[in-house]
Amino acid sequence: MTPDLWSYPSGVYDTSRNLDVVGYDVQATDGKIGSVDEATYDASQSYIVVDTGPWIFGKKVMLPASVVTQIDPEERKVFVSRTKQEIKNAPEFDEAAFKESDYRDRLGEYYGRFPYTGSL
């Protein structure tokens, strides 16, 4: 079964807590990649935008919610199931078009190539 790329995996995000992850550090499988600049929690349309800071020369990346494996409110960290290189190679974040379906389709094609790992 292929998960919905734009939904958080079961048990990762608790909608009843109204948790906002903006400002949380983002941990790839092989280290920190930046911090959450924006996040949405809408069913089948969820994503996080990560400001990578100096790591990729100030580039921002958009990650579908399905790559989030864990949210740690105490440590203020979001863990994702992708490596730094996979995230670095993702399509460029497009500030003007990131809410449009064509852009999401391109991101979906890219992230959909990777095996689904589910939560930790």
mmCIF file of C-alpha atoms in Angstrom:
data_model
loop_
_atom_site.group_PDB
_atom_site.id
_atom_site.type_symbol
_atom_site.label_atom_id
_atom_site.label_comp_id
_atom_site.label_asym_id
_atom_site.label_seq_id
_atom_site.Cartn_x
_atom_site.Cartn_y
_atom_site.Cartn_z
ATOM 1 C CA MET A 1 0.000 0.000 0.000
ATOM 2 C CA THR A 2 1.314 3.418 -0.944
ATOM 3 C CA PRO A 3 0.699 6.071 1.702
ATOM 4 C CA ASP A 4 -0.643 9.511 0.963
ATOM 5 C CA LEU A 5 2.518 11.615 0.571
ATOM 6 C CA TRP A 6 0.738 14.689 1.899
ATOM 7 C CA SER A 7 -0.483 13.182 5.184
ATOM 8 C CA TYR A 8 1.429 12.572 8.384
ATOM 9 C CA PRO A 9 1.949 8.876 9.144
ATOM 10 C CA SER A 10 -0.407 7.419 11.726
ATOM 11 C CA GLY A 11 0.603 8.380 15.254
ATOM 12 C CA VAL A 12 3.138 11.063 14.247
ATOM 13 C CA TYR A 13 0.983 14.168 14.479
ATOM 14 C CA ASP A 14 -1.780 14.424 17.040
ATOM 15 C CA THR A 15 -4.363 16.915 15.763
ATOM 16 C CA SER A 16 -5.958 17.178 19.203
ATOM 17 C CA ARG A 17 -2.820 18.788 20.654
ATOM 18 C CA ASN A 18 -2.731 21.754 18.227
ATOM 19 C CA LEU A 19 1.046 21.421 18.118
ATOM 20 C CA ASP A 20 2.808 23.955 15.890
ATOM 21 C CA VAL A 21 6.260 22.771 14.778
ATOM 22 C CA VAL A 22 7.397 26.097 13.259
ATOM 23 C CA GLY A 23 10.859 26.821 14.644
ATOM 24 C CA TYR A 24 11.610 23.174 15.464
ATOM 25 C CA ASP A 25 14.943 21.728 14.289
ATOM 26 C CA VAL A 26 14.666 19.191 11.473
ATOM 27 C CA GLN A 27 16.751 16.011 11.651
ATOM 28 C CA ALA A 28 17.396 13.970 8.511
ATOM 29 C CA THR A 29 18.475 10.353 8.953
ATOM 30 C CA ASP A 30 22.092 11.568 8.926
ATOM 31 C CA GLY A 31 21.951 14.858 10.813
ATOM 32 C CA LYS A 32 20.348 18.270 11.201
ATOM 33 C CA ILE A 33 19.225 20.010 8.009
ATOM 34 C CA GLY A 34 17.653 23.197 9.321
ATOM 35 C CA SER A 35 14.488 24.380 10.996
ATOM 36 C CA VAL A 36 10.797 24.424 10.162
ATOM 37 C CA ASP A 37 9.838 27.720 8.513
ATOM 38 C CA GLU A 38 6.223 26.788 7.774
ATOM 39 C CA ALA A 39 3.986 23.780 8.388
ATOM 40 C CA THR A 40 0.448 22.743 7.528
ATOM 41 C CA TYR A 41 -1.740 20.104 9.070
ATOM 42 C CA ASP A 42 -4.599 19.853 6.553
ATOM 43 C CA ALA A 43 -5.724 16.333 5.678
ATOM 44 C CA SER A 44 -4.006 15.106 2.497
ATOM 45 C CA GLN A 45 -2.331 18.501 1.983
ATOM 46 C CA SER A 46 0.202 18.633 4.812
ATOM 47 C CA TYR A 47 3.851 19.596 4.428
ATOM 48 C CA ILE A 48 6.726 21.327 6.151
ATOM 49 C CA VAL A 49 8.958 23.990 4.639
ATOM 50 C CA VAL A 50 12.495 23.763 5.988
ATOM 51 C CA ASP A 51 14.909 26.685 6.025
ATOM 52 C CA THR A 52 18.259 24.961 5.546
ATOM 53 C CA GLY A 53 20.224 28.063 6.540
ATOM 54 C CA PRO A 54 23.903 27.894 5.595
ATOM 55 C CA TRP A 55 23.760 24.133 4.949
ATOM 56 C CA ILE A 56 22.431 24.610 1.372
ATOM 57 C CA PHE A 57 23.234 28.322 1.077
ATOM 58 C CA GLY A 58 19.977 29.518 2.588
ATOM 59 C CA LYS A 59 17.809 27.309 0.391
ATOM 60 C CA LYS A 60 14.356 26.279 1.538
ATOM 61 C CA VAL A 61 12.913 22.850 0.838
ATOM 62 C CA MET A 62 9.368 21.561 1.023
ATOM 63 C CA LEU A 63 8.854 18.091 2.449
ATOM 64 C CA PRO A 64 5.588 16.153 2.221
ATOM 65 C CA ALA A 65 4.189 15.262 5.632
ATOM 66 C CA SER A 66 4.644 11.542 4.955
ATOM 67 C CA VAL A 67 8.433 11.821 5.392
ATOM 68 C CA VAL A 68 8.005 12.994 9.005
ATOM 69 C CA THR A 69 8.684 10.011 11.254
ATOM 70 C CA GLN A 70 8.585 11.626 14.688
ATOM 71 C CA ILE A 71 7.870 14.960 16.373
ATOM 72 C CA ASP A 72 9.523 15.569 19.741
ATOM 73 C CA PRO A 73 7.888 18.587 21.436
ATOM 74 C CA GLU A 74 10.237 18.428 24.436
ATOM 75 C CA GLU A 75 13.374 18.615 22.271
ATOM 76 C CA ARG A 76 11.610 20.789 19.642
ATOM 77 C CA LYS A 77 12.695 18.455 16.834
ATOM 78 C CA VAL A 78 11.062 16.993 13.749
ATOM 79 C CA PHE A 79 12.615 13.790 12.401
ATOM 80 C CA VAL A 80 12.324 12.892 8.705
ATOM 81 C CA SER A 81 13.003 9.653 6.836
ATOM 82 C CA ARG A 82 15.298 11.145 4.196
ATOM 83 C CA THR A 83 19.051 11.722 4.051
ATOM 84 C CA LYS A 84 20.642 15.134 3.681
ATOM 85 C CA GLN A 85 21.580 14.299 0.081
ATOM 86 C CA GLU A 86 18.037 13.215 -0.828
ATOM 87 C CA ILE A 87 16.705 16.485 0.548
ATOM 88 C CA LYS A 88 19.427 18.525 -1.127
ATOM 89 C CA ASN A 89 18.570 16.912 -4.490
ATOM 90 C CA ALA A 90 14.832 17.634 -4.159
ATOM 91 C CA PRO A 91 13.159 20.068 -6.572
ATOM 92 C CA GLU A 92 13.875 23.707 -5.750
ATOM 93 C CA PHE A 93 11.381 25.321 -3.378
ATOM 94 C CA ASP A 94 9.170 27.691 -5.352
ATOM 95 C CA GLU A 95 7.750 30.396 -3.077
ATOM 96 C CA ALA A 96 5.254 31.479 -5.746
ATOM 97 C CA ALA A 97 3.962 28.033 -6.726
ATOM 98 C CA PHE A 98 4.358 25.745 -3.714
ATOM 99 C CA LYS A 99 0.614 25.575 -3.067
ATOM 100 C CA GLU A 100 -0.210 24.671 -6.675
ATOM 101 C CA SER A 101 -0.924 21.096 -7.739
ATOM 102 C CA ASP A 102 1.716 21.057 -10.541
ATOM 103 C CA TYR A 103 4.465 21.849 -8.038
ATOM 104 C CA ARG A 104 3.142 19.269 -5.570
ATOM 105 C CA ASP A 105 3.006 16.701 -8.375
ATOM 106 C CA ARG A 106 6.716 17.313 -9.141
ATOM 107 C CA LEU A 107 7.592 16.940 -5.467
ATOM 108 C CA GLY A 108 5.401 13.858 -5.228
ATOM 109 C CA GLU A 109 7.195 12.256 -8.180
ATOM 110 C CA TYR A 110 10.561 12.942 -6.527
ATOM 111 C CA TYR A 111 9.696 11.775 -2.989
ATOM 112 C CA GLY A 112 7.508 8.933 -4.269
ATOM 113 C CA ARG A 113 10.636 7.246 -5.702
ATOM 114 C CA PHE A 114 11.912 6.448 -2.234
ATOM 115 C CA PRO A 115 10.702 3.463 -0.236
ATOM 116 C CA TYR A 116 8.131 4.308 2.382
ATOM 117 C CA THR A 117 9.608 3.770 5.815
ATOM 118 C CA GLY A 118 6.716 4.696 8.094
ATOM 119 C CA SER A 119 7.323 5.852 11.629
ATOM 120 C CA LEU A 120 10.278 4.808 13.749
#
